[in-house]
Coordinates of C-alpha atoms in Angstrom, one line a residue:
Chain M
M1 CA -114.6 76.5 -108.0
L2 CA -114.5 72.9 -106.4
G3 CA -116.8 74.1 -103.7
L4 CA -114.3 76.7 -102.6
P5 CA -115.8 80.2 -102.9
D6 CA -112.6 82.2 -102.3
A7 CA -110.1 82.5 -105.2
S8 CA -107.2 82.8 -102.8
V9 CA -107.8 79.3 -101.6
W10 CA -109.0 77.4 -104.7
L11 CA -106.0 78.9 -106.5
A12 CA -103.6 77.4 -103.9
Y13 CA -105.5 74.1 -104.2
L14 CA -105.1 74.0 -108.0
L15 CA -101.5 75.3 -107.9
S16 CA -100.5 72.5 -105.6
I17 CA -101.8 70.0 -108.1
G18 CA -100.3 72.0 -111.0
G19 CA -96.9 72.1 -109.2
A20 CA -96.9 68.3 -108.9
I21 CA -97.9 68.0 -112.6
L22 CA -95.0 70.3 -113.5
C23 CA -92.6 68.0 -111.6
I24 CA -94.0 65.0 -113.4
V25 CA -93.7 66.6 -116.9
Y26 CA -90.2 67.9 -116.2
G27 CA -89.0 64.5 -114.9
A28 CA -90.5 62.7 -117.9
V29 CA -89.1 65.1 -120.5
Y30 CA -85.6 65.1 -119.0
W31 CA -85.7 61.5 -117.9
N32 CA -82.5 60.5 -119.8
R33 CA -80.8 63.8 -119.8
D34 CA -77.5 64.2 -118.0
D35 CA -76.7 67.9 -118.4
Chain Y
M1 CA -104.2 48.0 -79.7
T2 CA -103.4 44.7 -81.5
Y3 CA -103.2 46.5 -84.8
V4 CA -100.7 49.0 -83.2
L5 CA -98.4 46.3 -81.9
L6 CA -98.6 44.2 -85.0
G7 CA -97.8 47.3 -87.2
L8 CA -94.9 48.4 -85.0
I9 CA -93.3 44.9 -84.8
V10 CA -93.3 44.5 -88.6
Y11 CA -92.0 48.1 -89.0
I12 CA -89.1 47.7 -86.5
I13 CA -88.0 44.3 -88.0
I14 CA -87.8 45.9 -91.5
M15 CA -86.1 49.0 -90.2
V16 CA -83.5 47.0 -88.3
A17 CA -82.8 44.9 -91.4
L18 CA -82.4 47.9 -93.7
S19 CA -80.2 49.7 -91.2
Y20 CA -78.1 46.5 -90.9
I21 CA -77.7 46.3 -94.7
G22 CA -76.7 49.9 -94.8
Y23 CA -74.3 49.3 -91.9
K24 CA -72.7 46.3 -93.6
N25 CA -72.2 48.3 -96.8
T26 CA -70.7 51.3 -95.0
R27 CA -67.0 50.8 -95.5
N28 CA -65.5 54.3 -95.1
S29 CA -66.3 57.8 -94.0
G30 CA -67.5 58.6 -97.6
D31 CA -70.1 55.8 -97.3
F32 CA -71.0 56.9 -93.8
L33 CA -71.3 60.6 -94.8
L34 CA -72.6 60.5 -98.3
A35 CA -73.8 56.9 -98.9
G36 CA -71.1 56.3 -101.5
K37 CA -72.6 58.8 -104.0
K38 CA -74.5 56.1 -106.0
I39 CA -78.0 56.2 -104.8
H40 CA -81.0 55.3 -107.1
P41 CA -83.1 58.3 -108.1
V42 CA -86.4 56.9 -106.6
V43 CA -84.6 56.1 -103.3
M44 CA -83.1 59.6 -103.4
A45 CA -86.5 61.3 -104.0
L46 CA -88.2 59.3 -101.3
S47 CA -85.3 59.8 -98.9
Y48 CA -85.4 63.6 -99.6
G49 CA -89.2 63.6 -99.2
A50 CA -89.3 61.5 -96.0
T51 CA -86.6 63.7 -94.5
F52 CA -88.4 66.9 -95.5
I53 CA -91.8 65.7 -94.3
S54 CA -92.0 64.7 -90.7
T55 CA -94.6 64.6 -88.0
S56 CA -94.1 68.3 -87.9
A57 CA -95.7 68.7 -91.3
I58 CA -98.5 66.2 -90.7
V59 CA -99.4 66.7 -87.0
G60 CA -98.1 70.2 -86.5
F61 CA -99.0 72.0 -89.7
G62 CA -102.0 69.7 -90.2
G63 CA -103.2 70.9 -86.8
A64 CA -102.5 74.5 -87.8
A65 CA -104.7 74.0 -90.9
G66 CA -107.4 72.5 -88.6
Q67 CA -107.4 75.8 -86.7
F68 CA -106.7 78.3 -89.5
G69 CA -108.1 76.6 -92.6
M70 CA -107.2 75.7 -96.1
C71 CA -105.2 79.0 -96.7
L72 CA -102.3 76.9 -95.5
L73 CA -102.3 75.2 -98.9
W74 CA -100.1 78.1 -100.0
L75 CA -97.4 76.4 -98.1
T76 CA -98.0 73.2 -100.2
V77 CA -97.5 75.3 -103.3
F78 CA -94.2 76.6 -101.9
N79 CA -93.3 73.0 -100.8
I80 CA -93.7 71.7 -104.3
I81 CA -92.4 74.6 -106.4
A82 CA -89.6 75.7 -104.1
G83 CA -89.0 72.5 -102.0
V84 CA -88.9 70.2 -105.0
F85 CA -88.7 71.9 -108.4
I86 CA -86.4 74.8 -107.6
A87 CA -84.5 72.8 -104.9
F88 CA -83.7 70.0 -107.3
V89 CA -83.3 71.8 -110.6
V90 CA -81.7 75.2 -109.6
F91 CA -79.9 74.2 -106.4
G92 CA -79.6 70.4 -106.5
K93 CA -77.7 69.9 -109.8
R94 CA -75.1 72.6 -109.0
T95 CA -74.7 71.3 -105.5
R96 CA -74.1 67.8 -106.7
K97 CA -71.6 68.9 -109.4
I98 CA -69.6 71.4 -107.3
G99 CA -69.9 69.2 -104.1
H100 CA -68.3 66.3 -106.0
E101 CA -65.6 68.5 -107.6
L102 CA -64.6 70.0 -104.2
G103 CA -65.0 66.6 -102.5
T104 CA -67.2 68.0 -99.7
N105 CA -69.5 65.9 -97.5
T106 CA -71.6 68.5 -95.6
M107 CA -73.1 71.9 -96.2
P108 CA -70.7 73.8 -93.8
E109 CA -67.8 72.0 -95.5
F110 CA -69.2 72.9 -98.9
F111 CA -69.1 76.6 -97.9
A112 CA -65.7 76.3 -96.3
V113 CA -64.0 74.7 -99.3
R114 CA -65.8 76.8 -101.9
F115 CA -64.8 80.1 -100.2
G116 CA -61.6 78.9 -98.5
S117 CA -62.7 79.7 -95.0
K118 CA -62.4 77.3 -92.0
F119 CA -64.3 79.9 -89.9
M120 CA -67.4 79.5 -92.1
Q121 CA -67.3 75.8 -91.6
G122 CA -67.0 76.1 -87.8
Y123 CA -69.6 78.9 -87.5
A124 CA -72.1 77.2 -89.7
G125 CA -71.6 73.8 -87.9
L126 CA -72.0 75.4 -84.5
L127 CA -75.2 77.3 -85.6
I128 CA -76.7 74.1 -87.0
F129 CA -75.8 72.2 -83.9
L130 CA -77.2 74.8 -81.5
F131 CA -80.6 75.4 -83.2
M132 CA -81.4 72.2 -85.0
P133 CA -82.5 70.6 -81.7
I134 CA -85.5 73.0 -81.7
Y135 CA -86.6 71.5 -85.0
A136 CA -85.8 68.0 -83.9
S137 CA -87.8 68.5 -80.7
A138 CA -90.8 69.7 -82.7
V139 CA -90.6 66.5 -84.7
L140 CA -90.3 64.4 -81.6
K141 CA -93.2 66.2 -79.9
G142 CA -95.4 65.3 -83.0
I143 CA -94.9 61.6 -82.6
V144 CA -95.0 61.6 -78.8
D145 CA -98.2 63.5 -78.8
Y146 CA -99.8 61.0 -81.1
V147 CA -98.6 57.9 -79.2
S148 CA -99.5 59.2 -75.8
Q149 CA -103.0 60.3 -77.1
Y150 CA -103.5 56.8 -78.6
T151 CA -102.2 54.6 -75.8
G152 CA -102.8 56.8 -72.8
I153 CA -99.2 56.4 -71.7
S154 CA -97.7 59.7 -70.3
F155 CA -95.8 62.2 -72.5
G156 CA -92.6 61.8 -70.6
V157 CA -92.4 58.0 -70.8
V158 CA -93.2 57.9 -74.5
L159 CA -90.7 60.7 -75.1
I160 CA -87.8 58.8 -73.5
V161 CA -88.6 55.5 -75.3
L162 CA -88.9 57.1 -78.8
G163 CA -86.0 59.4 -78.2
L164 CA -83.8 56.4 -77.4
L165 CA -85.1 54.5 -80.4
A166 CA -84.2 57.4 -82.7
A167 CA -80.7 57.5 -81.1
V168 CA -80.1 53.8 -81.7
M169 CA -81.2 54.0 -85.3
V170 CA -78.9 57.0 -86.0
I171 CA -75.9 55.4 -84.4
F172 CA -76.4 52.1 -86.1
G173 CA -76.1 53.2 -89.8
G174 CA -74.5 56.0 -91.7
L175 CA -76.2 57.9 -94.5
K176 CA -76.4 54.7 -96.6
G177 CA -78.6 52.9 -94.1
I178 CA -80.6 56.0 -93.6
M179 CA -81.3 56.4 -97.4
Y180 CA -82.6 52.8 -97.7
S181 CA -84.8 53.0 -94.6
D182 CA -86.0 56.4 -95.7
A183 CA -87.2 55.0 -99.0
F184 CA -89.1 52.3 -97.2
Q185 CA -90.6 54.8 -94.8
G186 CA -91.5 57.1 -97.7
G187 CA -93.5 54.3 -99.3
I188 CA -95.4 53.8 -96.0
L189 CA -96.1 57.5 -95.8
F190 CA -97.4 57.7 -99.3
A191 CA -99.8 54.8 -98.8
G192 CA -101.1 56.1 -95.5
M193 CA -101.7 59.7 -96.7
A194 CA -103.4 58.5 -99.9
F195 CA -105.8 56.4 -97.8
L196 CA -106.4 59.4 -95.4
I197 CA -107.5 61.8 -98.2
I198 CA -109.7 59.4 -100.0
Y199 CA -111.4 58.3 -96.8
T200 CA -111.9 61.8 -95.5
Y201 CA -113.4 63.1 -98.8
S202 CA -115.7 60.0 -99.0
I203 CA -117.2 60.4 -95.5
L204 CA -117.8 64.2 -96.1
G205 CA -119.6 63.9 -99.4
G206 CA -116.9 64.1 -102.0
I207 CA -114.5 66.9 -103.0
V208 CA -117.0 69.6 -103.8
G209 CA -119.5 68.5 -101.1
A210 CA -116.8 68.5 -98.4
H211 CA -115.4 71.9 -99.4
S212 CA -118.9 73.4 -99.6
S213 CA -119.7 72.1 -96.1
L214 CA -116.5 73.7 -94.8
S215 CA -117.2 77.0 -96.5
V216 CA -120.6 77.4 -94.8
L217 CA -119.5 76.1 -91.4
P218 CA -118.8 79.6 -89.9
Q219 CA -122.6 80.3 -90.4
M220 CA -123.8 77.2 -88.7
P221 CA -125.5 77.4 -85.3
G222 CA -123.0 77.5 -82.4
V223 CA -119.9 78.1 -84.5
A224 CA -119.8 81.9 -84.3
E225 CA -119.2 81.7 -80.5
Q226 CA -116.5 79.1 -80.9
I227 CA -114.5 81.1 -83.4
G228 CA -115.0 84.4 -81.6
G229 CA -111.4 84.6 -80.3
L230 CA -110.0 83.7 -83.7
A231 CA -112.1 86.2 -85.5
K232 CA -110.7 88.9 -83.3
I233 CA -107.2 88.2 -84.7
G234 CA -108.3 88.1 -88.3
F235 CA -109.9 84.7 -89.0
T236 CA -112.6 84.8 -91.7
G237 CA -113.4 81.1 -92.3
W238 CA -111.6 77.9 -93.2
T239 CA -111.8 78.4 -96.9
S240 CA -110.6 82.0 -97.2
M241 CA -107.5 84.0 -96.2
P242 CA -107.4 85.9 -92.9
K243 CA -107.9 89.6 -93.1
A244 CA -104.7 91.3 -94.4
G245 CA -102.5 92.9 -91.7
T246 CA -104.1 91.1 -88.8
P247 CA -102.0 89.1 -86.3
L248 CA -103.3 85.8 -87.9
W249 CA -102.4 87.0 -91.4
W250 CA -98.8 87.8 -90.3
N251 CA -98.6 84.5 -88.6
I252 CA -99.8 82.5 -91.6
V253 CA -98.1 84.5 -94.4
T254 CA -94.7 85.2 -92.8
T255 CA -94.1 82.4 -90.3
L256 CA -95.9 79.3 -91.5
V257 CA -95.8 79.9 -95.3
A258 CA -92.7 82.0 -96.0
G259 CA -90.6 80.6 -93.1
V260 CA -90.8 77.0 -94.1
G261 CA -91.6 77.6 -97.8
I262 CA -88.3 79.5 -98.4
G263 CA -86.3 78.0 -95.6
V264 CA -86.4 74.6 -97.3
L265 CA -83.9 75.8 -99.9
A266 CA -81.1 76.2 -97.3
Q267 CA -81.6 73.1 -95.1
P268 CA -78.3 71.3 -94.4
Q269 CA -80.0 67.9 -93.9
L270 CA -81.6 68.2 -97.3
S271 CA -78.8 69.7 -99.4
V272 CA -76.6 66.8 -98.5
K273 CA -79.0 64.5 -100.3
F274 CA -78.1 66.1 -103.6
M275 CA -74.5 64.9 -103.2
T276 CA -75.6 61.3 -102.9
V277 CA -76.4 60.7 -106.6
K278 CA -73.8 60.2 -109.3
S279 CA -75.1 62.5 -112.0
S280 CA -77.8 65.2 -112.7
K281 CA -79.8 62.6 -114.6
E282 CA -80.8 61.0 -111.3
L283 CA -81.9 64.5 -110.0
N284 CA -84.1 65.0 -113.2
R285 CA -85.8 61.6 -112.4
A286 CA -86.1 62.4 -108.7
V287 CA -88.1 65.5 -109.5
L288 CA -90.9 63.4 -111.0
S289 CA -91.5 61.3 -107.9
G290 CA -90.6 64.2 -105.5
G291 CA -93.5 66.4 -106.7
I292 CA -96.2 63.8 -106.3
F293 CA -94.8 62.7 -102.9
I294 CA -94.9 66.2 -101.4
L295 CA -98.4 66.8 -102.8
F296 CA -99.6 63.7 -101.0
M297 CA -97.9 64.7 -97.8
T298 CA -98.6 68.4 -97.0
G299 CA -101.5 68.8 -99.5
V300 CA -103.3 65.9 -97.8
A301 CA -102.4 66.9 -94.2
F302 CA -103.5 70.5 -94.7
T303 CA -106.7 69.6 -96.5
V304 CA -107.7 66.9 -94.0
G305 CA -106.8 69.2 -91.1
A306 CA -109.1 71.9 -92.3
L307 CA -111.9 69.4 -93.3
S308 CA -111.8 67.8 -89.8
N309 CA -113.8 70.8 -88.6
V310 CA -116.8 69.5 -90.6
A311 CA -116.5 66.0 -89.2
F312 CA -116.1 67.2 -85.6
Y313 CA -119.0 69.6 -86.0
N314 CA -121.4 67.0 -87.5
A315 CA -120.6 64.6 -84.7
T316 CA -120.2 66.9 -81.6
G317 CA -121.3 70.4 -82.6
K318 CA -117.8 71.6 -81.8
I319 CA -115.1 72.9 -84.2
A320 CA -111.8 70.9 -84.4
I321 CA -109.7 73.0 -82.1
V322 CA -112.4 73.0 -79.4
A323 CA -113.1 69.2 -79.8
A324 CA -109.4 68.2 -79.8
G325 CA -108.4 70.6 -77.1
A326 CA -105.0 71.6 -78.6
N327 CA -103.7 72.6 -82.0
D328 CA -101.3 69.7 -82.1
S329 CA -104.0 67.2 -81.1
I330 CA -106.4 67.9 -84.0
I331 CA -105.0 65.3 -86.5
P332 CA -104.4 62.5 -83.8
V333 CA -108.0 62.9 -82.4
F334 CA -109.6 63.1 -85.9
I335 CA -108.0 59.8 -86.9
R336 CA -108.8 58.2 -83.5
D337 CA -112.5 59.2 -83.7
F338 CA -113.4 59.2 -87.4
L339 CA -111.2 56.7 -89.2
P340 CA -111.5 52.9 -89.1
K341 CA -109.9 51.4 -86.0
W342 CA -107.2 49.5 -88.0
F343 CA -106.1 52.8 -89.6
G344 CA -105.3 54.4 -86.3
G345 CA -102.8 51.6 -85.7
A346 CA -101.5 51.8 -89.3
F347 CA -101.2 55.6 -89.1
L348 CA -99.1 55.3 -85.9
V349 CA -96.6 53.4 -88.1
V350 CA -96.9 56.1 -90.8
L351 CA -96.1 58.8 -88.2
M352 CA -93.3 56.7 -86.8
A353 CA -91.9 56.5 -90.3
A354 CA -92.2 60.3 -90.7
A355 CA -90.6 61.1 -87.4
M356 CA -87.8 58.5 -87.5
S357 CA -86.7 59.3 -91.1
T358 CA -86.5 63.0 -90.3
L359 CA -84.9 62.5 -86.8
N360 CA -82.3 60.2 -88.4
A361 CA -81.3 62.9 -90.9
L362 CA -81.3 65.6 -88.2
G363 CA -79.3 63.4 -85.8
H364 CA -76.8 62.8 -88.7
T365 CA -76.6 66.5 -89.5
M366 CA -76.2 67.6 -85.9
G367 CA -73.5 65.0 -85.5
T368 CA -71.5 66.0 -88.5
A369 CA -72.1 69.7 -87.8
L370 CA -70.5 69.5 -84.3
G371 CA -68.2 66.5 -84.7
R372 CA -66.8 67.0 -88.2
D373 CA -67.4 70.7 -89.1
F374 CA -66.8 72.4 -85.8
L375 CA -64.5 70.2 -83.7
K376 CA -62.5 68.3 -86.3
Q377 CA -62.1 70.7 -89.2
S378 CA -62.4 74.1 -87.5
L379 CA -60.7 73.3 -84.2
N380 CA -58.4 70.6 -85.6
L381 CA -59.3 67.9 -83.1
K382 CA -57.4 64.7 -83.8
T383 CA -60.0 62.0 -83.4
D384 CA -61.6 59.6 -85.8
T385 CA -64.4 61.3 -87.8
I386 CA -67.1 58.6 -87.4
K387 CA -66.4 58.2 -83.7
L388 CA -66.6 62.0 -83.1
T389 CA -69.7 62.3 -85.2
K390 CA -71.5 59.5 -83.3
I391 CA -70.7 61.1 -79.9
A392 CA -72.0 64.5 -81.3
M393 CA -75.2 62.8 -82.6
I394 CA -76.0 61.4 -79.1
I395 CA -75.5 64.9 -77.5
G396 CA -77.6 66.5 -80.2
L397 CA -80.5 64.0 -79.7
L398 CA -80.3 64.3 -75.9
I399 CA -80.6 68.1 -76.2
S400 CA -83.6 67.6 -78.5
I401 CA -85.3 65.2 -76.0
I402 CA -84.9 67.8 -73.2
V403 CA -86.2 70.6 -75.4
A404 CA -89.2 68.4 -76.4
W405 CA -90.0 67.9 -72.8
L406 CA -89.7 71.6 -72.0
S407 CA -91.9 72.5 -75.0
S408 CA -94.7 70.2 -73.7
K409 CA -95.0 72.7 -70.8
L410 CA -95.8 75.6 -73.1
D411 CA -99.3 77.0 -73.8
V412 CA -101.2 74.3 -75.7
S413 CA -103.2 76.7 -77.8
M414 CA -100.0 77.7 -79.6
A415 CA -99.0 75.8 -82.7
I416 CA -95.8 74.7 -80.9
I417 CA -94.6 72.2 -83.4
A418 CA -95.2 74.5 -86.4
I419 CA -93.5 77.4 -84.8
G420 CA -90.5 75.4 -83.7
T421 CA -90.1 74.1 -87.2
S422 CA -90.4 77.5 -89.0
L423 CA -88.0 79.0 -86.5
F424 CA -85.2 76.7 -87.6
Y425 CA -86.2 76.9 -91.3
G426 CA -86.2 80.7 -91.2
L427 CA -82.9 80.9 -89.4
C428 CA -81.3 78.6 -92.0
A429 CA -82.6 80.8 -94.9
S430 CA -81.3 84.0 -93.3
A431 CA -77.9 82.6 -92.5
F432 CA -77.2 80.3 -95.5
L433 CA -79.4 81.1 -98.5
P434 CA -77.6 84.1 -100.0
V435 CA -74.2 82.4 -99.4
Y436 CA -75.5 79.2 -100.9
I437 CA -76.7 80.9 -104.1
A438 CA -73.4 82.8 -104.4
A439 CA -71.5 79.5 -103.9
L440 CA -73.4 77.9 -106.7
Y441 CA -73.7 80.7 -109.2
I442 CA -71.3 83.6 -108.6
K443 CA -67.8 82.6 -109.4
K444 CA -66.2 85.8 -108.3
F445 CA -68.0 86.2 -105.0
P446 CA -65.4 87.1 -102.4
R447 CA -64.9 85.2 -99.1
G448 CA -65.4 88.4 -97.0
A449 CA -68.8 89.0 -98.5
A450 CA -69.8 85.4 -97.8
I451 CA -68.8 85.7 -94.1
T452 CA -70.5 89.1 -93.8
S453 CA -73.8 87.7 -95.2
M454 CA -73.8 84.6 -93.0
L455 CA -73.0 86.7 -89.8
T456 CA -75.6 89.4 -90.7
G457 CA -78.3 86.9 -91.5
S458 CA -77.8 84.8 -88.5
V459 CA -77.3 87.5 -85.9
S460 CA -80.2 89.7 -87.1
S461 CA -82.4 86.6 -87.2
L462 CA -81.5 85.5 -83.7
F463 CA -81.9 89.0 -82.3
W464 CA -85.4 89.1 -83.8
L465 CA -86.3 85.6 -82.6
F466 CA -85.1 86.2 -79.1
F467 CA -86.3 89.8 -78.5
V468 CA -88.9 91.0 -81.1
Q469 CA -91.1 88.2 -82.5
E470 CA -93.4 87.6 -79.7
K471 CA -94.4 84.0 -80.4
T472 CA -90.8 82.8 -80.3
A473 CA -89.4 85.4 -77.8
A474 CA -92.0 84.4 -75.2
S475 CA -91.2 80.7 -75.5
L476 CA -87.4 81.3 -75.5
S477 CA -87.8 83.4 -72.3
L478 CA -84.5 85.4 -72.6
C479 CA -86.4 88.6 -73.4
K480 CA -88.6 88.1 -70.3
L481 CA -85.5 87.4 -68.2
L482 CA -83.7 90.6 -69.3
F483 CA -86.4 93.1 -70.0
N484 CA -89.4 91.6 -68.2
T485 CA -91.6 91.6 -71.4
T486 CA -92.4 89.1 -74.1
S487 CA -91.2 91.5 -76.9
I488 CA -89.2 94.7 -76.7
V489 CA -91.6 96.4 -79.1
K490 CA -94.7 95.4 -77.2
G491 CA -96.9 98.3 -76.3
T492 CA -94.8 100.7 -78.4
P493 CA -95.9 102.3 -81.7
L494 CA -93.8 99.5 -83.4
N495 CA -96.1 96.8 -81.9
T496 CA -96.9 95.3 -85.3
L497 CA -93.3 94.2 -85.6
S498 CA -93.8 91.7 -82.8
M499 CA -96.0 89.7 -85.3
V500 CA -93.5 89.8 -88.1
D501 CA -91.4 86.6 -88.6
A502 CA -87.6 86.8 -88.4
I503 CA -87.2 85.6 -92.0
V504 CA -88.8 88.9 -93.2
I505 CA -86.0 90.8 -91.5
G506 CA -83.0 88.4 -91.5
L507 CA -83.2 87.2 -95.1
P508 CA -83.3 90.6 -96.9
L509 CA -80.6 91.9 -94.5
S510 CA -78.5 88.9 -95.4
F511 CA -78.9 89.6 -99.1
I512 CA -78.2 93.3 -98.7
A513 CA -75.0 92.6 -96.6
A514 CA -73.8 90.2 -99.2
G515 CA -74.3 92.8 -102.0
L516 CA -72.7 95.7 -100.1
A517 CA -69.7 93.6 -98.9
W518 CA -69.2 92.4 -102.5
V519 CA -69.2 96.0 -103.8
I520 CA -66.8 97.1 -101.1
I521 CA -64.4 94.2 -101.2
G522 CA -64.5 93.6 -105.0
N523 CA -64.3 90.4 -106.9
A524 CA -62.5 87.4 -105.4
K525 CA -59.0 87.0 -106.7
E526 CA -58.9 83.2 -106.5
N527 CA -61.5 80.9 -105.1
K528 CA -61.6 77.2 -105.6
S529 CA -61.9 76.6 -109.3
V530 CA -65.5 75.7 -110.0
M531 CA -68.0 76.1 -112.9

């Protein structure tokens, strides 16, 4: 995957990007929410 | 050299202007301590990010990735999920709400008012003041290493000049000036790191090409001899995890990943940022930019650090740690030798921004911890808060400069910057995290249990750092002085424990102590009304 043979590393690579996407989606969905 | 000077002059002019604007707008101690509680969400996110990310993350942990490989990306996962998402959504919103209701300005004060204990405020303040200089010195060492590598000026001279510059900036403005200059520095950081990753991938044959080259590097001629020492302690390559249970595995998993990854949730200089926005809406918005920002900071630093091995090997036949000479030199030497000349100068400004924004916040936190929390609130000293805080800031930064100078005398093969950083992060987690969670979410948590948890976590952690964990105990030297060994378990059947990080011991003990004390004491009768 992505030139990285070991799952323990490509998973971290993808989860880093996934984590940033989670933050973007959360921020966009709750943009105007004051809870 | 021209690029460096030009970059630095522009940087300093903008910084002085922003500090001055903050200084002019700082009218009272609320402005000074909390920036008036009306900070824009993007400014808040960048300020939080720029404080969290320092030269320690880029040079220190980037260098560690150069030596140990891309498995350090697990720390980036923690940085984003825990350091941004959980920190803002689970901790940030409640901290802002309860902090505003209780009228608190600092983390120790937050605990003190929430649990009605002056002792907690004084103890937490003193703990922060005594151990934050270790973290601040690691941040300082990161920038001083780079500047002295780049200009050839000696470590000591650069340290004094930059230490004084940090002191001037901290004294000049309160938190308001810091927040604005942080946002500016966060912008510089983002641009610099974005260029660094794009350029690195492009010279190494794209994403897949670069990763593939790094994967096969251990089989290349001449590499096996260079990684012999590392392989003995568990190293298996730059694109795989070290062998489980080996010294390197313990170091990466418990110290570098868990220490900083979890410790970020209980950082006094970061939690105070949550109190600077006026509603939880700003925190929701800050999550969006915070996640991207951290990905571009540690994600880039760790990936580039690991990939630098390919560039060094192709050019010199040596791996990064051998070519650069020391763990903390890998990133500076990689940039000096493989990136365009102008970028070396520009990156110096990037690192200045990373170091100064963090040092500013650390100076501010050390100052309020000693000046306001310990001396004024806990010991009832009758002096003006701002004056007392500024004197305490200078003392804190001076101690940090001395510790940075001492740390430059340690063994260069150690990841000195990364270890100093995770020491403080782990200590904060053990001392403050259970109490912090209880303060935010458990209404009936009693004061006695909070004090028990804070004392258990901090004392067990400090004992472990000074006497058991060999990496820290050897550097702190007290164990050597008392028992003439670098760890009290060394050479005994319990030898494995000398590789285990203090957070693995201190944090669970702190949680257990909190739970046991709560069962014994029973629910609190009356704490400050919150929630």
